[in-house]
Amino acid sequence: MPEIRILSDQVANQIAAGEVVERPVAVLKELVENSIDAEAKKIEIEFRNGGKSYLRVEDDGVGMTSDQALLALERHATSKIRKASDLNKIGTFGFRGEALPSIASVSRFILRTRFKSSQEGTELFVNGGKMVHCKECGMPHGTRVEVSHLFNSVPGRRKFLKTEVTEATHLIHMAKLYALAHPSITFTLIEGGRTIFRSPACKASDERVREIFGRGFADSLAPLNAKGNDLKINGLIGRPGQSRSTRKEMIFFVNRRPVDSKTLSYAVIEAFYTFIPKGRFPPVILFLDIDPAAVDVNVHPSKREIRFRNEPQVRTFVLENVLNHNKLAASSKYNLSPLETKVEYEKEKRGFVPRIDPQALEIFGSKKDVDLESLVEKKALSDKLENKNSDLDSHEPAKLIFDQLPHQSIIDHKLVGEKNDPGADWKFLDRLHGDLVLFSTPDGVVALHASSAYERVRFEQLEDNLRNSEQSISQTMLLPEPLEFDGIDSSNLEASLLKLRQLGFVLEEFGRNFYRLEGCPLWLAPGEAASYLRDFLEIARESGGNLQIESFARQALEKQVNYKQENRDEFSERQIIDLVDQLLRCRNPYVCPRGKPVYFEIPIRDFETRFKRKL
Ligand code: ADP
Ligand code: MG
């Protein structure tokens, strides 16, 4: 067996380069991060041929003395941490002291730098890891790194690079991410002499979005700001109905570092659940600020993957705040009192008619200006007057009772007078086939899926019912059911007890870990109530006790609201017209609770395009 030897620094650097700088975009990222760490106010990036032949990053930061510069090229030389415990609170981008030596080991590398108070600058030239020269040079203070012929000395690695176009796309995207996260730094990006963007320092990230991602993208987003105990998020998230077919436009930063985080993306996707069609993704740009000690960035050398020390806390925080934002955005654009609403509503009546692009389903741009609270109030009032619940037989099976729910009679019961009928602009044309119904509208033709519409309306009624604790009605169980739980389940149950009671569960504690289930919400079959609770506790246990009872209840509701399961007869023409009226008052009329589209509009201009003339 050959004898064991310690690798030379040059070989060690080349191996590290395989991890740290496997592609040009990684070089760009390391250099830009160094510039930001050096407190640059201006960063200029230039590349050629997808960064394979040339990449330059130049800043006006603190710079280095010639001793520092020489040291910076040594392996594990860093000015950013000193002891292992510093790893627990990393506030800078770099800390490994690996980037510069790694890059220099696999390229032609020229570093020019001048420390703030030095008279002269220093130029270091390293070729494939070998120092060629170190000399004085004149330059303004700051640092400029030029990397050319990347991986020429390691042909094996060069083979793995993608086409120039692909590498360039990555470079541009990465430069945009850093520019986005650091609005106070002036960023310039140049590709082969052509300026791709030049963005002067600005106050906030939203200004940057407009400049570097374009107006269209910026306009599809709305600002979001939320603060928790030791967490903060801000950023921009898709307006109601904005969705994409890929995750590409879900962009996350943690402490201004662009990251890939399943925790964050799943939390956001869940918060958009039922707000956009299933299988599609919301556009979001979110910045999470968190105590550096609560994040582990030391997972992978490229630092793109991070881990939160308390994943459930972060998840819940993001989920709740994005969800609240969505609810607000979907329900009302203006915060009007009921009186004002009416006037506004009449004035803005046209606002009710949604416009949907049939192909893309990149849809739902319509402004829904109705004040839902006033509608719900009226609804409650009219229900009270009719006193629909007074003769409820509490022992009847759930299905039957379900049909007597105050908000249930959606089809035959009008909430608001004909005058303000939001569906008035929709003229019923025909029911073509099964669930397919056609309407003409001032702007085109609407195709509606009747069962989906019914399910959406029913879903929101149940949701209202659920949300409004005073309105949730219980049915008494014929035979109270004794339940015994283990310690974890029982403490999870206790944590949600108040909410469960608000939902309509009647649960009495009798002894440690023993409960008696005496009643359940109307929308649940009494026979299923206990297993519903067990499901809830199981999922609560899986999510570390962090389950939102609301989201669980929603899932249960979805199962309830299935038009086909309810064995209804076909809708009559009149019922369909009334249904539309109800639908257009929904918070989110566009998708059914399962995330499928409810209706779309084919605009007149589409017909004109096909006929190749004005209609
Ligand atoms: P790290 O960033 O992990 O410390 P690097 O290899 O990227 O390691 O850089 C090594 C050191 O060189 C840094 O700690 C810093 O002191 C110095 N340095 C690198 N780039 C710059 C720059 N653009 N301006 C000033 N100092 C820099
Ligand atoms: Mg670095």
XYZ file of C-alpha atoms and ligand atoms in Angstrom:
643
model
C 0.000 0.000 0.000
C 1.387 3.458 -0.853
C 2.347 5.561 2.132
C -0.072 8.125 3.541
C 0.763 11.753 2.797
C -0.883 15.097 3.428
C -2.110 16.696 0.209
C -0.319 19.785 -0.976
C -2.307 23.014 -0.581
C -2.651 23.274 -4.323
C -4.344 19.880 -4.640
C -6.469 20.518 -1.557
C -7.597 23.819 -3.066
C -8.535 22.183 -6.339
C -10.587 19.588 -4.502
C -12.320 22.307 -2.484
C -12.896 24.224 -5.734
C -14.977 21.280 -6.925
C -17.401 22.000 -4.091
C -17.167 25.721 -3.623
C -16.950 26.931 -7.203
C -18.306 24.205 -9.372
C -19.643 26.703 -11.923
C -19.106 30.325 -12.977
C -22.209 31.375 -11.077
C -20.622 30.084 -7.868
C -17.548 32.224 -8.517
C -19.756 35.246 -9.023
C -21.626 34.517 -5.820
C -18.448 34.182 -3.754
C -16.927 37.356 -5.141
C -20.085 39.416 -4.756
C -20.509 38.186 -1.199
C -16.953 39.207 -0.430
C -17.698 42.671 -1.798
C -20.836 42.987 0.312
C -18.927 41.769 3.380
C -16.348 44.475 2.581
C -19.109 47.093 2.911
C -19.075 48.089 -0.735
C -21.445 50.835 -1.845
C -20.928 50.023 -5.494
C -20.441 46.652 -7.156
C -19.774 46.121 -10.835
C -19.900 42.697 -12.421
C -18.800 41.844 -15.923
C -18.611 38.515 -17.703
C -17.985 37.023 -21.121
C -18.942 33.663 -22.597
C -21.131 32.628 -19.719
C -18.289 33.434 -17.338
C -16.150 30.612 -18.704
C -13.596 32.866 -20.330
C -13.886 35.978 -18.145
C -15.557 37.200 -14.983
C -14.819 40.393 -13.084
C -16.231 41.685 -9.806
C -15.159 45.102 -8.669
C -16.116 46.995 -5.532
C -15.389 50.176 -3.602
C -15.277 48.414 -0.237
C -12.607 48.464 2.477
C -9.985 46.683 0.371
C -6.917 44.858 1.669
C -3.326 45.706 2.447
C -0.783 43.704 0.495
C -0.145 41.443 3.502
C -3.843 40.815 3.884
C -4.206 40.119 0.198
C -1.426 37.542 0.272
C -2.965 35.946 3.307
C -6.423 35.898 1.746
C -5.107 33.463 -0.824
C -4.051 30.985 1.823
C -6.429 28.180 2.599
C -8.771 28.855 5.517
C -7.602 32.433 5.797
C -10.542 34.571 6.769
C -11.090 37.816 8.609
C -14.648 36.909 9.451
C -14.537 34.311 12.195
C -11.906 33.500 14.762
C -13.185 30.676 16.896
C -15.552 27.756 16.476
C -18.238 29.419 18.566
C -18.423 32.242 16.016
C -19.955 29.670 13.678
C -23.124 29.908 15.714
C -23.741 33.528 14.859
C -22.506 34.193 11.400
C -23.402 37.684 10.277
C -21.225 37.843 7.179
C -21.632 35.913 3.962
C -18.188 34.346 4.014
C -16.543 32.502 6.865
C -14.782 29.483 5.432
C -11.829 31.293 3.941
C -11.954 28.905 1.029
C -13.329 30.865 -1.868
C -10.377 32.926 -3.036
C -7.757 30.135 -2.871
C -10.182 27.689 -4.502
C -10.993 30.024 -7.381
C -7.333 30.929 -7.836
C -6.408 27.245 -7.997
C -8.549 26.577 -11.067
C -8.205 29.775 -13.105
C -6.059 32.681 -14.166
C -6.688 34.939 -11.239
C -5.838 38.611 -10.849
C -6.630 40.390 -7.609
C -6.109 44.116 -7.347
C -6.914 45.772 -4.094
C -6.223 48.919 -2.133
C -6.881 49.268 1.548
C -8.729 52.420 2.543
C -5.762 54.159 4.188
C -2.988 52.723 2.004
C -1.210 54.895 -0.551
C -0.682 52.092 -3.025
C -2.660 49.168 -4.249
C -1.489 45.585 -4.621
C -1.764 43.344 -7.650
C -1.575 39.585 -7.243
C -1.476 37.290 -10.234
C -2.049 33.574 -9.677
C -2.235 31.043 -12.484
C -3.737 27.617 -11.756
C -2.835 28.022 -8.086
C 0.750 29.173 -8.716
C 1.711 32.697 -7.731
C 3.130 34.499 -10.757
C 3.677 37.949 -9.283
C 2.786 40.279 -6.450
C 3.437 43.937 -7.081
C 2.331 47.437 -6.244
C -0.189 49.144 -8.481
C -2.109 52.362 -8.567
C -5.880 52.158 -8.129
C -8.783 53.721 -6.202
C -9.587 52.019 -2.907
C -11.583 48.858 -3.158
C -11.043 45.471 -4.709
C -11.173 44.061 -8.211
C -11.021 40.359 -8.936
C -10.686 39.051 -12.482
C -11.097 35.373 -13.146
C -10.377 34.054 -16.615
C -9.996 30.660 -18.250
C -11.994 29.034 -15.519
C -11.196 25.325 -15.147
C -8.708 25.387 -18.027
C -6.219 23.689 -15.753
C -8.812 21.048 -14.770
C -10.326 19.870 -18.062
C -12.385 17.268 -16.223
C -14.396 20.024 -14.559
C -14.678 22.160 -17.640
C -16.526 19.346 -19.354
C -19.328 19.640 -16.830
C -20.093 23.242 -17.621
C -23.291 23.857 -19.540
C -23.611 25.968 -22.661
C -22.587 29.595 -22.463
C -26.218 30.658 -22.685
C -27.181 28.528 -19.705
C -24.268 29.674 -17.607
C -25.014 33.285 -18.542
C -28.637 32.877 -17.490
C -27.511 31.657 -14.092
C -25.049 34.514 -13.728
C -27.678 37.111 -14.539
C -30.214 35.573 -12.185
C -27.728 35.415 -9.330
C -26.614 39.013 -9.865
C -30.269 40.072 -9.760
C -30.841 38.225 -6.498
C -27.995 40.011 -4.764
C -29.051 43.337 -6.201
C -32.557 42.693 -4.927
C -31.373 41.879 -1.437
C -29.080 44.898 -1.196
C -30.921 47.903 -2.540
C -28.537 50.292 -0.826
C -25.672 49.122 -3.033
C -25.392 50.330 -6.607
C -25.207 47.295 -8.873
C -24.070 47.112 -12.460
C -24.076 43.980 -14.579
C -22.290 43.892 -17.915
C -22.180 41.035 -20.381
C -19.444 41.303 -22.989
C -19.533 45.105 -23.017
C -23.337 45.343 -22.981
C -24.961 46.657 -19.806
C -27.693 44.301 -18.658
C -28.731 46.468 -15.760
C -27.416 49.358 -13.774
C -29.371 50.000 -10.642
C -28.462 52.969 -8.466
C -28.804 52.651 -4.713
C -32.429 52.832 -3.659
C -34.355 52.723 -0.429
C -36.290 49.505 -0.714
C -36.279 46.233 -2.537
C -39.568 46.919 -4.339
C -37.912 49.699 -6.298
C -35.248 47.234 -7.326
C -37.846 44.722 -8.469
C -39.272 47.239 -10.876
C -35.858 48.084 -12.234
C -34.394 44.666 -12.677
C -37.369 42.344 -13.081
C -39.551 44.748 -15.012
C -42.840 46.503 -14.475
C -45.071 43.559 -15.282
C -43.588 41.398 -12.600
C -43.577 44.201 -10.054
C -47.235 44.957 -10.727
C -48.255 41.365 -10.155
C -46.985 41.601 -6.589
C -48.224 43.261 -3.422
C -46.114 44.193 -0.400
C -46.168 42.102 2.744
C -44.640 43.039 6.101
C -44.920 41.132 9.316
C -43.060 41.029 12.567
C -42.974 38.308 15.174
C -41.060 37.910 18.394
C -37.698 37.351 16.852
C -38.712 36.883 13.245
C -39.514 39.358 10.551
C -40.657 38.906 7.000
C -41.108 41.448 4.337
C -41.229 41.335 0.641
C -43.684 41.026 -2.174
C -46.185 38.331 -2.865
C -48.478 37.504 -5.757
C -51.738 39.406 -5.913
C -54.897 37.282 -5.851
C -55.007 34.995 -8.842
C -51.379 35.376 -9.825
C -49.825 31.997 -10.349
C -47.023 30.394 -12.303
C -46.383 26.955 -13.670
C -42.972 26.628 -12.005
C -41.328 27.602 -8.741
C -38.875 29.834 -10.546
C -40.463 32.977 -9.226
C -40.538 31.841 -5.636
C -37.517 33.677 -4.321
C -36.423 33.519 -0.717
C -33.750 35.264 1.290
C -32.727 34.591 4.826
C -30.814 37.455 6.384
C -30.376 38.822 2.859
C -28.807 35.593 1.625
C -30.601 33.910 -1.295
C -31.562 30.428 -0.146
C -33.279 27.238 -1.190
C -35.481 26.346 1.706
C -38.150 23.681 1.612
C -39.493 25.000 4.889
C -40.127 28.410 3.382
C -41.431 27.307 0.014
C -43.816 24.746 1.486
C -45.123 27.255 3.995
C -45.880 29.699 1.192
C -47.394 27.063 -1.080
C -49.635 25.978 1.752
C -50.679 29.551 2.433
C -51.767 29.816 -1.204
C -53.722 26.607 -1.026
C -57.192 27.228 -2.564
C -56.139 30.720 -3.588
C -54.545 29.491 -6.773
C -55.198 26.397 -8.857
C -53.546 23.218 -7.704
C -50.164 22.437 -9.198
C -49.362 26.089 -9.768
C -47.028 28.322 -7.801
C -47.339 31.858 -6.480
C -44.758 34.455 -7.440
C -43.114 35.675 -4.222
C -40.017 37.510 -3.127
C -39.645 37.111 0.601
C -36.977 38.273 2.981
C -36.849 36.545 6.318
C -34.818 38.183 9.045
C -33.904 35.955 11.906
C -31.285 35.810 14.639
C -28.169 34.393 12.909
C -27.817 31.990 15.832
C -31.135 30.403 14.834
C -29.940 29.462 11.350
C -27.366 26.917 10.327
C -25.709 28.088 7.129
C -22.869 25.660 7.507
C -24.744 22.802 5.835
C -23.127 22.976 2.426
C -20.086 24.851 1.105
C -22.206 26.743 -1.404
C -24.336 27.910 1.564
C -27.463 27.928 -0.540
C -29.116 25.365 1.662
C -29.803 26.423 5.181
C -31.385 24.872 8.214
C -33.439 26.582 10.873
C -32.860 25.520 14.419
C -36.606 25.774 14.992
C -38.212 24.742 11.701
C -41.831 24.604 12.981
C -41.591 28.114 14.385
C -40.417 29.547 11.069
C -42.950 27.522 9.128
C -45.878 28.635 11.261
C -44.790 32.246 11.221
C -44.521 32.390 7.434
C -47.642 30.330 6.831
C -49.800 32.434 9.123
C -48.667 35.757 7.824
C -48.886 34.887 4.153
C -52.257 33.261 4.707
C -53.612 36.321 6.512
C -52.312 38.502 3.752
C -54.039 36.341 1.151
C -57.335 36.340 2.994
C -57.245 40.078 3.239
C -56.217 40.549 -0.353
C -58.894 38.193 -1.601
C -61.760 39.520 0.450
C -61.600 43.215 -0.083
C -59.448 45.813 -1.605
C -60.965 48.656 0.329
C -61.784 48.718 3.962
C -65.182 50.301 3.770
C -67.938 50.529 6.282
C -71.156 48.782 5.216
C -72.870 52.022 4.225
C -70.045 53.185 2.041
C -69.793 49.760 0.602
C -73.198 49.919 -0.895
C -72.505 53.113 -2.736
C -69.084 51.990 -3.756
C -70.493 48.723 -4.818
C -73.041 50.289 -7.124
C -70.501 52.619 -8.560
C -67.989 49.922 -9.049
C -70.376 47.302 -10.121
C -68.373 46.478 -13.185
C -65.582 45.465 -10.898
C -67.426 42.267 -10.194
C -67.002 40.828 -13.583
C -63.836 38.841 -13.600
C -61.734 38.523 -16.666
C -59.964 35.278 -17.187
C -57.442 34.356 -19.764
C -58.547 30.876 -20.780
C -55.201 29.580 -21.942
C -52.826 30.562 -19.277
C -55.114 30.642 -16.301
C -52.692 33.347 -15.270
C -55.888 34.852 -14.364
C -58.079 36.249 -11.766
C -56.889 39.797 -12.031
C -60.324 41.126 -11.273
C -60.837 43.529 -8.432
C -63.443 42.366 -6.006
C -64.510 45.425 -4.214
C -67.381 44.102 -2.204
C -67.246 44.336 1.539
C -67.811 40.799 2.597
C -68.317 41.550 6.205
C -71.423 43.520 5.462
C -72.706 40.682 3.331
C -72.088 38.213 6.084
C -73.823 40.512 8.513
C -76.856 40.780 6.304
C -76.802 37.080 5.826
C -76.734 36.475 9.567
C -79.522 38.959 10.079
C -81.792 37.441 7.495
C -81.115 34.032 8.971
C -82.003 35.265 12.406
C -85.253 36.694 11.125
C -86.147 33.452 9.513
C -84.990 31.615 12.595
C -84.030 28.660 10.532
C -82.418 26.678 13.282
C -85.043 26.743 15.918
C -86.455 23.355 15.080
C -83.139 21.535 14.807
C -83.361 18.011 15.998
C -79.995 17.429 17.521
C -80.090 13.677 17.183
C -80.688 13.538 13.496
C -77.875 12.189 11.353
C -75.392 14.784 10.211
C -76.319 14.810 6.544
C -79.853 15.850 7.277
C -78.908 18.464 9.783
C -76.304 19.692 7.413
C -79.050 20.587 5.008
C -80.612 22.844 7.582
C -77.523 24.887 8.218
C -78.290 28.579 8.225
C -76.085 29.336 5.264
C -76.800 26.187 3.467
C -79.755 27.149 1.327
C -77.499 28.786 -1.155
C -79.454 28.211 -4.256
C -82.955 29.226 -3.408
C -82.141 31.953 -0.968
C -81.095 35.416 -2.017
C -78.934 37.405 0.334
C -79.132 40.831 -1.181
C -81.810 42.299 -3.381
C -81.849 41.897 -7.135
C -80.681 45.430 -7.662
C -77.146 44.775 -6.564
C -76.989 41.477 -8.249
C -73.330 40.955 -9.095
C -74.286 38.342 -11.647
C -76.563 40.755 -13.477
C -73.977 41.235 -16.179
C -73.909 37.553 -16.882
C -76.652 36.475 -19.277
C -77.441 32.796 -19.179
C -77.005 31.306 -22.647
C -77.218 27.591 -22.411
C -76.251 24.551 -20.494
C -74.392 22.529 -23.054
C -73.269 19.384 -21.457
C -73.332 18.124 -17.886
C -71.704 20.792 -15.797
C -70.795 23.102 -18.638
C -72.844 26.303 -18.642
C -72.350 29.298 -20.906
C -73.021 32.949 -20.189
C -72.548 36.034 -22.248
C -70.972 38.997 -20.487
C -70.184 42.528 -21.634
C -66.649 41.397 -22.409
C -67.136 37.992 -23.908
C -68.354 34.537 -23.081
C -68.000 32.817 -19.746
C -67.786 29.064 -19.405
C -68.755 27.890 -15.935
C -68.472 24.536 -14.226
C -71.685 24.314 -12.248
C -70.729 21.713 -9.626
C -67.458 23.460 -8.934
C -69.328 26.721 -8.484
C -71.670 25.057 -6.040
C -68.771 23.590 -4.107
C -67.009 26.926 -3.832
C -70.114 28.679 -2.547
C -70.857 25.928 -0.086
C -67.272 25.835 1.060
C -67.177 29.520 1.863
C -70.427 29.332 3.719
C -69.102 26.556 5.887
C -65.890 28.447 6.298
C -67.774 31.511 7.514
C -69.639 29.330 9.861
C -66.439 27.851 11.143
C -64.677 31.147 11.502
C -67.430 32.783 13.410
C -67.249 31.057 16.750
C -70.583 32.319 17.979
C -72.295 30.849 15.005
C -70.842 27.371 15.137
C -73.553 25.092 16.336
C -73.071 21.750 17.957
C -75.108 18.636 17.783
C -75.267 16.476 20.856
C -74.026 12.953 20.427
C -76.580 10.268 21.117
C -73.984 8.311 23.081
C -71.126 10.335 24.529
C -67.854 8.770 23.539
C -65.076 8.239 26.082
C -61.605 9.000 24.721
C -58.255 8.175 26.189
C -55.049 9.733 24.898
C -51.377 9.433 25.675
C -49.438 12.373 27.123
C -48.478 13.977 23.815
C -51.935 13.750 22.274
C -53.504 14.975 25.401
C -51.290 18.028 25.624
C -51.851 18.764 21.917
C -55.557 18.434 22.497
C -55.379 20.759 25.439
C -53.547 23.338 23.363
C -56.327 23.316 20.787
C -59.211 22.747 23.150
C -60.553 26.253 22.977
C -60.563 26.267 19.217
C -62.059 22.817 19.012
C -64.856 24.007 21.258
C -65.358 27.022 19.054
C -65.678 24.680 16.125
C -68.502 22.938 17.894
C -66.849 20.038 19.669
C -68.213 19.434 23.129
C -65.369 17.843 25.035
C -65.306 17.325 28.748
C -62.208 16.351 30.629
C -62.697 13.766 33.268
C -59.380 12.734 34.716
C -55.843 12.880 33.421
C -55.720 12.080 29.698
C -59.395 11.088 29.676
C -62.043 12.990 27.816
C -65.664 12.534 26.969
C -66.871 13.643 23.570
C -70.438 14.802 24.000
C -71.075 16.790 20.893
C -69.613 17.690 17.546
C -70.058 20.337 14.860
C -73.045 20.064 12.601
C -70.948 19.441 9.560
C -69.537 16.270 10.979
C -71.374 12.962 11.178
C -71.466 12.076 14.903
C -70.141 8.610 14.102
C -67.052 10.180 12.582
C -66.382 12.759 15.243
C -64.009 10.667 17.351
C -61.933 9.527 14.400
C -61.824 13.106 13.185
C -60.305 14.109 16.501
C -57.814 11.252 16.336
C -56.766 12.282 12.810
C -56.310 15.776 14.042
C -54.117 14.664 16.913
C -52.052 12.424 14.694
C -51.284 15.235 12.293
C -50.678 17.603 15.196
C -48.145 15.148 16.563
C -46.381 14.894 13.208
C -46.110 18.619 12.910
C -44.604 18.896 16.360
C -47.743 20.263 17.977
C -47.812 23.147 15.551
C -50.852 22.233 13.555
C -53.288 24.972 12.794
C -56.673 23.681 13.621
C -58.136 25.956 10.990
C -56.181 24.345 8.217
C -57.155 20.917 9.427
C -60.772 21.937 9.614
C -60.551 23.299 6.106
C -59.364 19.977 4.837
C -62.257 18.309 6.552
C -64.586 20.821 4.972
C -63.281 20.100 1.539
C -64.244 16.504 1.959
C -67.684 17.587 3.037
C -68.249 19.820 0.100
C -68.600 17.479 -2.761
C -71.466 18.173 -5.035
C -71.556 14.716 -6.543
C -71.548 13.035 -3.152
C -74.533 15.024 -2.127
C -76.529 13.343 -4.864
C -78.229 16.452 -5.930
C -80.442 16.662 -8.953
C -79.333 18.740 -11.852
C -79.564 22.457 -11.289
C -82.459 24.238 -12.874
C -81.808 27.254 -15.034
C -83.017 29.565 -12.304
C -80.824 27.836 -9.732
C -77.790 28.259 -11.917
C -78.433 31.963 -12.260
C -78.782 32.304 -8.496
C -75.715 30.196 -7.999
C -73.662 32.573 -10.118
C -74.954 35.410 -8.053
C -73.679 33.715 -4.911
C -70.478 32.668 -6.541
C -69.501 36.176 -7.497
C -69.819 37.205 -3.885
C -67.315 34.587 -2.807
C -63.908 35.568 -1.546
C -62.294 33.406 -4.149
C -64.778 32.477 -6.861
C -62.183 31.316 -9.321
C -61.215 27.919 -8.031
C -63.170 25.176 -6.323
C -62.026 24.000 -2.897
C -59.967 21.321 -4.581
C -58.114 23.929 -6.604
C -59.729 23.411 -9.997
C -61.006 26.357 -12.015
C -64.663 27.293 -11.581
C -65.035 29.482 -14.625
C -63.129 31.368 -17.250
C -63.960 34.081 -19.701
C -63.174 34.060 -23.387
C -62.843 37.739 -24.218
C -64.365 39.252 -27.339
C -60.909 40.184 -28.543
C -60.100 36.471 -28.774
C -63.026 36.013 -31.128
C -61.841 39.032 -33.072
C -58.404 37.501 -33.400
C -59.892 34.335 -34.770
C -62.199 36.132 -37.181
C -59.346 38.453 -38.051
C -61.708 41.451 -37.911
C -63.575 43.599 -35.443
C -66.933 42.292 -34.275
P -14.244 34.223 3.423
O -15.094 35.149 2.658
O -14.925 32.946 3.753
O -13.575 34.868 4.598
P -12.622 34.257 1.074
O -11.628 33.289 0.547
O -13.785 34.540 0.229
O -13.055 33.737 2.483
O -11.873 35.595 1.407
C -10.778 35.590 2.286
C -10.578 36.942 2.962
O -10.185 37.891 2.001
C -11.838 37.517 3.555
O -12.031 37.055 4.880
C -11.566 39.014 3.522
O -10.837 39.412 4.647
C -10.679 39.162 2.314
N -11.471 39.629 1.128
C -11.922 38.876 0.118
N -12.564 39.609 -0.812
C -12.503 40.894 -0.384
C -12.996 42.147 -0.896
N -13.687 42.222 -2.047
N -12.742 43.261 -0.179
C -12.042 43.201 0.982
N -11.556 42.065 1.519
C -11.779 40.908 0.864
Mg -15.841 34.855 0.805
